[in-house]
Structure formats: structure tokens, C-alpha cells
Amino acid sequence: MIYSSRCGQHEHANFVLTFDGRLDARRLRDAMRLAMDAEPVFGCRYVPGRKPHWERRTDLDSLPLCTLTETGNFSRELERFVATPCDGTRDPLLSTCIVRGETDALFFKTSHLAADGAGCKELLSLVAGFFRDPKRATHRAVPNVGSRGAGQLFSQTGWRECLRILRQPTHKRAKDIWCFPTVNRHDSGGLRFVLRRLEPATFDALRVFGKRFDATLNNVFVAACFRALWRFLDFPPAIPQSIVIPTDARQYLRHGRTEAICNFTAPLHATIERITDEPFDQTLTRIRNCPLAGPARRERALAALFWISVLYHLSRSRVERSFEAALKGPSSQVVFTNVGAFDPDQFDFGVPLTDIYRISQAATAPGLLIAVSSFRRKLTFAINYPSRAIRPEDIERFFDIFIEELQSAAEATLSPATPETAHPAPHLPNRR
């Protein structure tokens, strides 16, 4: 299904790690090569066609899996790395670059064809484990031949329960009407990205704000996203619109993880309309009341995975045509994805880790994909976008409005300091 939707978004995502020390490039390459044996799909190329399949590569030992660049210009190297394409039918499904300045940074690129955000985190953690223990690099990894399909969820749920869920009424997405402005959709150019980062004090304030209304932190982010789009587009009231919220379905498995690293994301959505002069907390309450929590969320995730599997196996060409038709239209599909927190212990390379965040794949214009991740309560929001199709100033202005909305929620909690967090009121972050 990810390959079928390739016209709607670029297939590669990037992770950025910074260290207080040095990494050994040879050890890192050995660790990546071992990971390609431990999780065999990452040592393959995708072969499309009437019967698409994964084909094991014969050139694994000669692939340039890790490069080392010595430079003082971290930002330029990151821009170059993120803009480098990754075609899963031809290129390696993972690659890295060590950027060496006073300390080292690691850029890690993976293909969405093989794994979603949570799966890529598992892969990165696996590479870190192999790197941390060089003795393991002298042994062949045992291939993980476990299931990568949605059938894991269906079998654990039970077919009777699955049928009960599938008989229930579905919650349809609203027809996309809003459209992020574009200038040249036929010549999208290379990829660029924009980041906004919020400090731990703001993280704490937003979490407290959400708890006041029995809402999650992600609910707060989605509410801010709706409000920012309404303001940026000057969108009229009383017209329901949807934001797609990819949901990690691993949480509904018995052990919280799939048998093998894979894509296991259900595309849920929140649908609300604009209400003139509505305060943030009321928007948040409406997001919270969408069927995105508890049993309803689980059931919607299961149903989404089921129908995706059915459509892919029965009518793949029809799915591809529908994606292409949607892309030719004037409207935007907006996606908000949260890859969650990075636990330092899971990404231990044996060198002190000072920062880590994810820059997700780019949506094809006029689509928009906003991603968030966190490390030690520091939030990183990222938008990756085609540089010629969308004006950088439009992305910057939308992001500024989005951060202003989050700021308003944070300031409602901290004014100027509260015993709940003991932090002073946060300020708008610097652009990066």
C-alpha cells in the first residue's frame, strides 16, 4: 500500500542524532550490515508489478551504507542528506552519514516502504545495539522471519471480534476542501524542511493543559494544527474538514510489538468544523470527543488495517489510480504524525547522546505532513516539503501560527509561574 501511495508522498524519512563524542564509521557500517541480516527485508529491494515482492540484494557487502563528512556546516549537510532521494526499488533501504565537527552527528535515512516511524525506531535501536557491542559484529545475525502483516492483529483479536467490529458503521473522512497554496505542482524540485523546537518547560505546560481537559498531548497538537490551518487559510466556519492521524497499531498487540519490523500504522482521522471565535480549550474538547480514544480508537484502527489489506490484495491498480486522481485535485490531505518520545536507553551507541529527532517524509503538493517527536521532553516539529511547489514563506508562516496556538495553551497553564511545573512562562522558540 505504501508503494501504491508513492505519488502522494516521498517514501524516505530521516533521523538526526547528535553525540558528545566520536562514532567509529567502520563499526557503524558493520552494525548496519548486521541489521540487514537480522531484519532481512532491509537487505532487499522492492519489485513492483502484478505480483510485487521483496528481492534479496546480491550487493549488500559493497553498498556504501555509511559515509563520513568532516565539516563545520551541520545545517548544510543535513539539508543535503534530507534532500537525497531513496528509491526502494533501486537504492538501499537504509543509509547513514556521520557529520564530524567538534563532536559527531549521525544522519539516518530509512525507506517507508519497509517500515513506519515506530518500525524505523526499532531498526535504529537494533543498529545501536550492534554498534555498542562490536563482538556481535563477528557473528552472523539470526534472520527474523516473523510476520510483517496485519494478520497478527486479526489473529490475536479473534475473527468473531473482528467481524463484530467490521459490521459497525464507519466514520468517513470529510471531503477535503482546504488547499495549502502551491506555485508549481508540475516541477516540485528538491526537498526542503523546516523545524520548530520547544523546550521542556513548554512540554510540561502543554501536558498539564491537556490533563485539565482530560486530553492527551497529541490531542493538544492536533487541536493546534486545526486552528493554525483555519487561520492560515482564512477557512470559513461550519465546513467539516479532516486531519489524518497515523496511529501505531502495535499498542493493540499482546506484547506491544510486531513479530518483525514493518509498517503497522492505521490511518485514523479527526473531523471537526471551525467555530468562529472559539477558544483553544473548546477546540481541544471537540478533538478529545472524536472517536480517537479507548475502545473506539482500537476498533477504528483494526477496521482501517483490515480494509487497507483487502484493497491492496484485491484491487491494487484501482488504489493507485485513486491516489493519482486525488493528487490532481485542488485540495490538500493534511497529516499529523507523532512518532513519540525517544528513550536514550534504546538508542545507546556507547557515546553520550545529546539530541535526537525525526524529519518525516514529505507529502506531495498540495498535501501537508506535520511530524512531531520528543527527546528528554524537548519537542521537535518538522515539515518536509517540495521546494519549488510550495513557497518557503508559506511554510514558515503556517508554522509560526501553529506555534502561536501551542503558546497560547502553554501560557494558559503558566502565568507567569505555577506550582504545577515551577517553570516560568515559555516564549516563542527561535526558528531553526
Short mmCIF file of C-alpha atoms in Angstrom, two decimals:
data_model
loop_
_atom_site.label_atom_id
_atom_site.label_comp_id
_atom_site.label_asym_id
_atom_site.label_seq_id
_atom_site.Cartn_x
_atom_site.Cartn_y
_atom_site.Cartn_z
CA MET A 1 0.00 0.00 0.00
CA ILE A 2 2.89 2.40 0.73
CA TYR A 3 4.24 1.87 -2.79
CA SER A 4 0.76 2.41 -4.24
CA SER A 5 0.58 5.79 -2.47
CA ARG A 6 4.05 6.89 -3.65
CA CYS A 7 2.54 9.66 -5.78
CA GLY A 8 1.16 11.22 -2.59
CA GLN A 9 4.32 11.33 -0.50
CA HIS A 10 8.02 10.70 -0.71
CA GLU A 11 8.99 7.36 0.78
CA HIS A 12 12.02 8.17 2.95
CA ALA A 13 12.27 9.57 6.47
CA ASN A 14 15.32 10.81 8.33
CA PHE A 15 16.57 10.70 11.91
CA VAL A 16 19.11 13.11 13.36
CA LEU A 17 21.26 12.17 16.36
CA THR A 18 23.97 14.28 17.99
CA PHE A 19 26.63 12.99 20.37
CA ASP A 20 29.14 14.29 22.85
CA GLY A 21 31.96 12.28 21.32
CA ARG A 22 33.00 10.30 18.26
CA LEU A 23 31.49 7.39 16.34
CA ASP A 24 33.55 4.76 14.54
CA ALA A 25 32.41 4.72 10.89
CA ARG A 26 33.57 1.15 10.22
CA ARG A 27 31.80 -0.18 13.28
CA LEU A 28 28.65 1.66 12.25
CA ARG A 29 28.75 0.17 8.76
CA ASP A 30 29.24 -3.31 10.23
CA ALA A 31 26.30 -2.71 12.60
CA MET A 32 24.05 -1.66 9.72
CA ARG A 33 25.10 -4.65 7.62
CA LEU A 34 24.27 -6.93 10.55
CA ALA A 35 20.87 -5.28 10.94
CA MET A 36 20.14 -6.04 7.28
CA ASP A 37 20.60 -9.72 8.10
CA ALA A 38 18.72 -9.59 11.40
CA GLU A 39 15.72 -7.93 9.71
CA PRO A 40 16.01 -9.37 6.20
CA VAL A 41 13.57 -7.00 4.49
CA PHE A 42 16.12 -4.18 4.86
CA GLY A 43 18.56 -6.17 2.75
CA CYS A 44 16.05 -6.31 -0.11
CA ARG A 45 14.75 -4.18 -2.93
CA TYR A 46 11.07 -3.82 -3.67
CA VAL A 47 10.00 -5.31 -7.01
CA PRO A 48 6.67 -3.83 -8.20
CA GLY A 49 4.43 -5.46 -10.77
CA ARG A 50 1.43 -7.74 -10.94
CA LYS A 51 2.91 -9.80 -8.11
CA PRO A 52 5.03 -7.34 -6.10
CA HIS A 53 7.62 -8.86 -3.81
CA TRP A 54 10.84 -8.27 -1.91
CA GLU A 55 14.03 -9.46 -3.64
CA ARG A 56 17.22 -10.03 -1.64
CA ARG A 57 20.08 -7.86 -2.88
CA THR A 58 23.30 -9.53 -4.01
CA ASP A 59 25.49 -6.47 -3.43
CA LEU A 60 24.99 -5.96 0.32
CA ASP A 61 28.69 -6.18 1.19
CA SER A 62 29.64 -3.50 -1.32
CA LEU A 63 26.92 -0.94 -0.53
CA PRO A 64 28.08 2.47 0.79
CA LEU A 65 25.94 2.22 3.91
CA CYS A 66 27.89 4.81 5.91
CA THR A 67 29.75 7.91 4.83
CA LEU A 68 31.80 10.32 6.95
CA THR A 69 31.89 14.06 6.26
CA GLU A 70 34.11 16.50 8.16
CA THR A 71 32.57 19.95 8.12
CA GLY A 72 31.67 22.84 10.32
CA ASN A 73 28.41 23.42 8.46
CA PHE A 74 25.99 20.97 10.08
CA SER A 75 22.88 22.59 8.61
CA ARG A 76 24.07 22.42 5.02
CA GLU A 77 24.98 18.74 5.33
CA LEU A 78 21.61 17.96 6.92
CA GLU A 79 19.78 19.75 4.09
CA ARG A 80 21.79 17.78 1.52
CA PHE A 81 21.16 14.46 3.28
CA VAL A 82 17.41 15.00 3.68
CA ALA A 83 17.10 16.05 0.02
CA THR A 84 18.91 12.91 -1.20
CA PRO A 85 16.24 10.60 -2.67
CA CYS A 86 15.78 6.97 -1.70
CA ASP A 87 14.04 4.72 -4.22
CA GLY A 88 13.25 1.41 -2.57
CA THR A 89 13.14 -0.35 -5.93
CA ARG A 90 16.79 0.57 -6.53
CA ASP A 91 18.56 2.16 -3.56
CA PRO A 92 19.46 0.62 -0.18
CA LEU A 93 16.55 0.86 2.27
CA LEU A 94 18.81 2.43 4.89
CA SER A 95 21.87 4.65 4.83
CA THR A 96 23.78 6.85 7.25
CA CYS A 97 26.16 9.77 7.30
CA ILE A 98 28.45 10.74 10.19
CA VAL A 99 28.97 14.51 10.21
CA ARG A 100 32.13 15.35 12.11
CA GLY A 101 32.69 18.75 13.63
CA GLU A 102 33.79 19.37 17.21
CA THR A 103 31.59 16.36 18.00
CA ASP A 104 29.77 13.86 15.81
CA ALA A 105 26.25 13.86 14.46
CA LEU A 106 24.57 10.90 12.78
CA PHE A 107 22.01 11.19 9.97
CA PHE A 108 19.99 8.02 9.46
CA LYS A 109 17.72 7.53 6.41
CA THR A 110 15.17 4.72 6.03
CA SER A 111 12.51 3.82 3.49
CA HIS A 112 8.85 3.96 4.46
CA LEU A 113 8.30 1.05 2.07
CA ALA A 114 9.73 -1.30 4.70
CA ALA A 115 8.73 0.32 7.99
CA ASP A 116 6.73 3.13 9.55
CA GLY A 117 8.02 5.59 12.15
CA ALA A 118 7.81 3.15 15.06
CA GLY A 119 9.40 0.42 12.95
CA CYS A 120 12.27 2.72 11.97
CA LYS A 121 12.83 3.48 15.65
CA GLU A 122 13.11 -0.27 16.28
CA LEU A 123 15.62 -0.56 13.45
CA LEU A 124 17.71 2.35 14.74
CA SER A 125 17.71 0.81 18.21
CA LEU A 126 18.84 -2.50 16.68
CA VAL A 127 21.73 -0.78 14.89
CA ALA A 128 22.71 0.96 18.14
CA GLY A 129 22.82 -2.40 19.93
CA PHE A 130 25.04 -3.97 17.26
CA PHE A 131 27.32 -0.89 17.29
CA ARG A 132 27.60 -0.85 21.08
CA ASP A 133 28.77 -4.47 21.18
CA PRO A 134 31.42 -4.94 18.47
CA LYS A 135 31.80 -8.63 19.39
CA ARG A 136 28.33 -9.23 17.90
CA ALA A 137 29.62 -7.94 14.56
CA THR A 138 31.87 -11.01 14.27
CA HIS A 139 28.84 -13.33 14.28
CA ARG A 140 26.07 -13.71 11.74
CA ALA A 141 22.73 -12.36 12.87
CA VAL A 142 19.83 -14.78 13.08
CA PRO A 143 17.26 -13.63 10.48
CA ASN A 144 13.90 -12.61 11.90
CA VAL A 145 11.36 -14.31 9.65
CA GLY A 146 8.34 -13.33 11.75
CA SER A 147 5.16 -11.92 10.26
CA ARG A 148 5.13 -8.37 8.87
CA GLY A 149 1.41 -8.35 8.07
CA ALA A 150 -1.78 -7.07 9.66
CA GLY A 151 -2.93 -10.66 10.20
CA GLN A 152 -1.06 -10.56 13.53
CA LEU A 153 -3.68 -8.18 14.89
CA PHE A 154 -6.62 -10.08 13.42
CA SER A 155 -5.49 -13.45 14.80
CA GLN A 156 -4.86 -12.05 18.29
CA THR A 157 -8.18 -10.21 18.29
CA GLY A 158 -10.12 -13.26 17.15
CA TRP A 159 -12.17 -13.48 13.99
CA ARG A 160 -15.54 -13.21 15.76
CA GLU A 161 -14.48 -9.95 17.39
CA CYS A 162 -13.08 -8.73 14.06
CA LEU A 163 -16.40 -9.42 12.34
CA ARG A 164 -18.28 -7.58 15.09
CA ILE A 165 -16.04 -4.54 14.63
CA LEU A 166 -16.29 -4.62 10.83
CA ARG A 167 -20.12 -4.67 10.99
CA GLN A 168 -20.17 -1.37 12.86
CA PRO A 169 -20.77 1.92 11.00
CA THR A 170 -17.60 3.53 9.70
CA HIS A 171 -16.56 7.11 10.40
CA LYS A 172 -15.92 8.65 7.00
CA ARG A 173 -13.44 11.41 6.41
CA ALA A 174 -14.80 14.74 5.32
CA LYS A 175 -14.21 15.64 1.69
CA ASP A 176 -11.00 17.69 1.55
CA ILE A 177 -11.74 21.26 0.58
CA TRP A 178 -8.91 23.19 2.12
CA CYS A 179 -5.86 23.66 -0.04
CA PHE A 180 -2.38 24.66 1.03
CA PRO A 181 -1.11 27.23 -1.51
CA THR A 182 1.17 25.93 -4.26
CA VAL A 183 3.10 27.65 -7.04
CA ASN A 184 4.42 24.91 -9.33
CA ARG A 185 2.97 21.44 -8.76
CA HIS A 186 4.40 20.05 -12.02
CA ASP A 187 8.01 20.84 -11.11
CA SER A 188 8.27 20.20 -7.37
CA GLY A 189 12.07 20.40 -7.19
CA GLY A 190 14.13 19.03 -4.33
CA LEU A 191 13.05 18.67 -0.73
CA ARG A 192 13.45 21.27 1.99
CA PHE A 193 12.45 21.11 5.61
CA VAL A 194 11.55 23.47 8.44
CA LEU A 195 11.88 22.76 12.15
CA ARG A 196 10.37 24.31 15.24
CA ARG A 197 11.62 23.24 18.64
CA LEU A 198 10.01 23.74 22.05
CA GLU A 199 11.85 23.44 25.34
CA PRO A 200 10.92 21.08 28.21
CA ALA A 201 9.15 23.88 30.12
CA THR A 202 6.65 24.22 27.26
CA PHE A 203 6.29 20.44 27.00
CA ASP A 204 5.36 20.32 30.69
CA ALA A 205 2.92 23.21 30.35
CA LEU A 206 1.15 21.65 27.35
CA ARG A 207 0.84 18.32 29.11
CA VAL A 208 -0.71 19.99 32.17
CA PHE A 209 -3.07 21.93 29.89
CA GLY A 210 -4.21 18.72 28.21
CA LYS A 211 -4.79 16.96 31.54
CA ARG A 212 -7.08 19.78 32.63
CA PHE A 213 -9.46 18.75 29.86
CA ASP A 214 -8.84 15.01 30.07
CA ALA A 215 -6.97 15.19 26.75
CA THR A 216 -3.68 13.76 25.59
CA LEU A 217 -0.69 15.79 24.50
CA ASN A 218 -1.31 14.63 20.93
CA ASN A 219 -4.89 15.94 21.19
CA VAL A 220 -3.39 19.34 22.03
CA PHE A 221 -1.11 19.18 18.97
CA VAL A 222 -3.98 18.20 16.64
CA ALA A 223 -6.19 20.98 18.02
CA ALA A 224 -3.39 23.49 17.39
CA CYS A 225 -3.00 22.13 13.86
CA PHE A 226 -6.69 22.63 13.06
CA ARG A 227 -6.65 26.14 14.47
CA ALA A 228 -3.46 27.07 12.59
CA LEU A 229 -4.91 25.83 9.29
CA TRP A 230 -8.15 27.73 9.86
CA ARG A 231 -6.22 30.93 10.50
CA PHE A 232 -3.60 30.47 7.78
CA LEU A 233 -6.17 29.62 5.07
CA ASP A 234 -8.82 32.00 6.45
CA PHE A 235 -11.07 28.97 6.26
CA PRO A 236 -14.83 29.56 6.59
CA PRO A 237 -16.78 28.14 9.55
CA ALA A 238 -19.31 25.29 9.51
CA ILE A 239 -17.45 23.16 6.92
CA PRO A 240 -16.15 19.92 8.44
CA GLN A 241 -12.57 19.01 7.50
CA SER A 242 -10.33 16.12 8.47
CA ILE A 243 -6.75 15.69 9.58
CA VAL A 244 -5.31 12.22 9.12
CA ILE A 245 -3.65 10.89 12.27
CA PRO A 246 -1.49 7.79 11.66
CA THR A 247 -1.88 5.54 14.69
CA ASP A 248 0.60 2.86 15.73
CA ALA A 249 -1.48 -0.34 15.92
CA ARG A 250 1.29 -2.20 17.78
CA GLN A 251 -0.24 -0.98 21.03
CA TYR A 252 -3.16 -3.34 20.38
CA LEU A 253 -0.95 -6.41 20.04
CA ARG A 254 -0.44 -8.68 23.03
CA HIS A 255 3.24 -7.77 23.53
CA GLY A 256 3.09 -4.27 22.05
CA ARG A 257 5.27 -5.08 19.03
CA THR A 258 5.11 -6.90 15.72
CA GLU A 259 6.93 -10.16 15.06
CA ALA A 260 9.25 -8.40 12.59
CA ILE A 261 9.90 -4.73 11.85
CA CYS A 262 7.26 -3.46 9.41
CA ASN A 263 4.58 -0.92 8.61
CA PHE A 264 1.81 -1.32 11.19
CA THR A 265 0.09 2.04 11.14
CA ALA A 266 -3.65 2.67 10.85
CA PRO A 267 -4.66 5.96 9.17
CA LEU A 268 -7.32 7.34 11.53
CA HIS A 269 -8.67 10.87 11.28
CA ALA A 270 -10.21 13.66 13.31
CA THR A 271 -13.02 15.66 11.69
CA ILE A 272 -14.35 18.93 13.04
CA GLU A 273 -15.56 22.27 11.68
CA ARG A 274 -14.43 25.77 12.51
CA ILE A 275 -16.46 27.70 15.06
CA THR A 276 -15.92 31.46 14.95
CA ASP A 277 -14.05 32.90 17.97
CA GLU A 278 -13.88 29.51 19.67
CA PRO A 279 -11.22 29.38 22.43
CA PHE A 280 -8.50 26.73 22.30
CA ASP A 281 -9.88 24.67 25.17
CA GLN A 282 -13.21 24.17 23.38
CA THR A 283 -11.47 23.07 20.19
CA LEU A 284 -9.47 20.64 22.30
CA THR A 285 -12.63 19.27 23.89
CA ARG A 286 -14.11 18.58 20.46
CA ILE A 287 -10.91 16.78 19.39
CA ARG A 288 -11.00 14.74 22.58
CA ASN A 289 -14.60 13.77 21.88
CA CYS A 290 -13.78 12.48 18.39
CA PRO A 291 -13.73 8.65 18.36
CA LEU A 292 -9.97 8.65 18.84
CA ALA A 293 -9.64 7.19 22.32
CA GLY A 294 -10.23 3.97 24.22
CA PRO A 295 -12.04 1.02 22.60
CA ALA A 296 -13.32 3.18 19.72
CA ARG A 297 -9.77 4.04 18.71
CA ARG A 298 -8.71 0.39 18.80
CA GLU A 299 -11.71 -0.69 16.76
CA ARG A 300 -11.18 2.03 14.15
CA ALA A 301 -7.51 1.05 13.85
CA LEU A 302 -8.38 -2.61 13.33
CA ALA A 303 -11.02 -1.79 10.74
CA ALA A 304 -8.64 0.55 8.88
CA LEU A 305 -5.90 -2.09 8.72
CA PHE A 306 -8.39 -4.70 7.53
CA TRP A 307 -9.74 -2.61 4.66
CA ILE A 308 -6.26 -1.50 3.63
CA SER A 309 -5.22 -5.15 3.41
CA VAL A 310 -8.33 -6.07 1.41
CA LEU A 311 -7.97 -3.18 -1.04
CA TYR A 312 -4.28 -3.85 -1.56
CA HIS A 313 -4.73 -7.52 -2.34
CA LEU A 314 -7.92 -7.27 -4.42
CA SER A 315 -7.57 -4.02 -6.34
CA ARG A 316 -4.07 -2.58 -6.14
CA SER A 317 -4.27 -0.82 -9.53
CA ARG A 318 -7.55 0.82 -8.55
CA VAL A 319 -5.96 2.08 -5.33
CA GLU A 320 -3.06 3.59 -7.30
CA ARG A 321 -5.47 5.33 -9.70
CA SER A 322 -7.44 6.78 -6.79
CA PHE A 323 -4.25 8.20 -5.25
CA GLU A 324 -3.25 9.73 -8.58
CA ALA A 325 -6.71 11.24 -9.09
CA ALA A 326 -6.69 12.75 -5.61
CA LEU A 327 -3.28 14.29 -6.26
CA LYS A 328 -4.52 16.01 -9.42
CA GLY A 329 -7.30 17.73 -7.50
CA PRO A 330 -7.01 21.17 -5.89
CA SER A 331 -7.47 20.07 -2.27
CA SER A 332 -4.93 19.06 0.38
CA GLN A 333 -4.77 15.99 2.55
CA VAL A 334 -3.32 17.10 5.87
CA VAL A 335 -1.49 14.53 8.00
CA PHE A 336 -0.25 14.96 11.58
CA THR A 337 2.08 12.20 12.74
CA ASN A 338 3.59 11.72 16.18
CA VAL A 339 6.46 9.24 16.39
CA GLY A 340 6.57 9.69 20.17
CA ALA A 341 9.46 10.03 22.58
CA PHE A 342 12.98 8.75 22.02
CA ASP A 343 14.24 6.85 25.06
CA PRO A 344 18.03 7.42 25.42
CA ASP A 345 18.48 3.84 26.65
CA GLN A 346 17.03 2.44 23.42
CA PHE A 347 19.40 4.46 21.26
CA ASP A 348 22.61 3.89 23.22
CA PHE A 349 25.61 3.84 20.87
CA GLY A 350 28.05 3.79 23.77
CA VAL A 351 28.67 7.53 23.22
CA PRO A 352 26.70 10.16 25.18
CA LEU A 353 23.60 11.06 23.17
CA THR A 354 22.73 14.77 23.34
CA ASP A 355 19.79 15.04 20.94
CA ILE A 356 17.61 13.03 18.57
CA TYR A 357 14.64 13.90 16.38
CA ARG A 358 12.89 12.76 13.21
CA ILE A 359 12.30 14.58 9.92
CA SER A 360 9.47 12.65 8.30
CA GLN A 361 8.81 12.02 4.63
CA ALA A 362 7.44 14.89 2.54
CA ALA A 363 3.89 15.00 1.22
CA THR A 364 3.44 15.77 -2.46
CA ALA A 365 1.96 19.24 -3.01
CA PRO A 366 -0.63 20.41 -2.16
CA GLY A 367 -0.58 17.89 0.68
CA LEU A 368 0.94 18.74 4.04
CA LEU A 369 2.55 16.40 6.57
CA ILE A 370 3.48 17.73 10.03
CA ALA A 371 5.56 15.50 12.29
CA VAL A 372 6.49 15.71 15.96
CA SER A 373 8.93 13.78 18.13
CA SER A 374 10.45 14.40 21.55
CA PHE A 375 13.66 13.71 23.42
CA ARG A 376 14.01 14.42 27.13
CA ARG A 377 10.79 16.48 26.93
CA LYS A 378 12.17 18.67 24.13
CA LEU A 379 9.69 18.79 21.25
CA THR A 380 10.69 18.91 17.58
CA PHE A 381 8.07 19.70 14.94
CA ALA A 382 9.10 19.19 11.32
CA ILE A 383 7.65 19.78 7.87
CA ASN A 384 9.44 18.32 4.87
CA TYR A 385 8.14 19.73 1.58
CA PRO A 386 8.89 20.06 -2.18
CA SER A 387 10.85 23.28 -2.54
CA ARG A 388 9.51 24.54 -5.87
CA ALA A 389 5.89 23.54 -5.39
CA ILE A 390 5.38 25.32 -2.06
CA ARG A 391 6.77 28.70 -1.07
CA PRO A 392 9.09 28.57 1.96
CA GLU A 393 7.47 31.71 3.36
CA ASP A 394 4.08 29.95 3.41
CA ILE A 395 5.50 27.02 5.38
CA GLU A 396 7.21 29.43 7.78
CA ARG A 397 4.06 31.49 8.31
CA PHE A 398 1.90 28.40 8.90
CA PHE A 399 4.45 27.06 11.39
CA ASP A 400 4.56 30.40 13.22
CA ILE A 401 0.76 30.34 13.61
CA PHE A 402 0.88 26.71 14.77
CA ILE A 403 3.46 27.55 17.44
CA GLU A 404 1.43 30.60 18.49
CA GLU A 405 -1.55 28.32 19.10
CA LEU A 406 0.54 25.98 21.23
CA GLN A 407 1.99 29.00 23.01
CA SER A 408 -1.48 30.22 23.91
CA ALA A 409 -2.25 26.85 25.51
CA ALA A 410 1.06 26.82 27.38
CA GLU A 411 0.55 30.35 28.67
CA ALA A 412 -2.90 29.39 29.93
CA THR A 413 -1.08 26.98 32.24
CA LEU A 414 1.88 29.13 33.21
CA SER A 415 1.23 32.72 34.14
CA PRO A 416 3.96 33.68 34.92
CA ALA A 417 4.84 30.62 37.03
CA THR A 418 2.80 27.93 38.69
CA PRO A 419 3.50 25.32 41.32
CA GLU A 420 2.37 22.67 38.82
CA THR A 421 5.67 22.88 36.92
CA ALA A 422 7.68 25.57 38.69
CA HIS A 423 8.82 26.79 35.26
CA PRO A 424 8.50 30.40 34.06
CA ALA A 425 6.12 31.13 31.21
CA PRO A 426 7.70 29.93 27.97
CA HIS A 427 8.43 32.16 25.00
CA LEU A 428 8.18 31.58 21.27
CA PRO A 429 11.13 29.49 20.11
CA ASN A 430 13.76 30.66 17.71
CA ARG A 431 13.47 29.34 14.21
CA ARG A 432 15.79 26.61 13.16
#
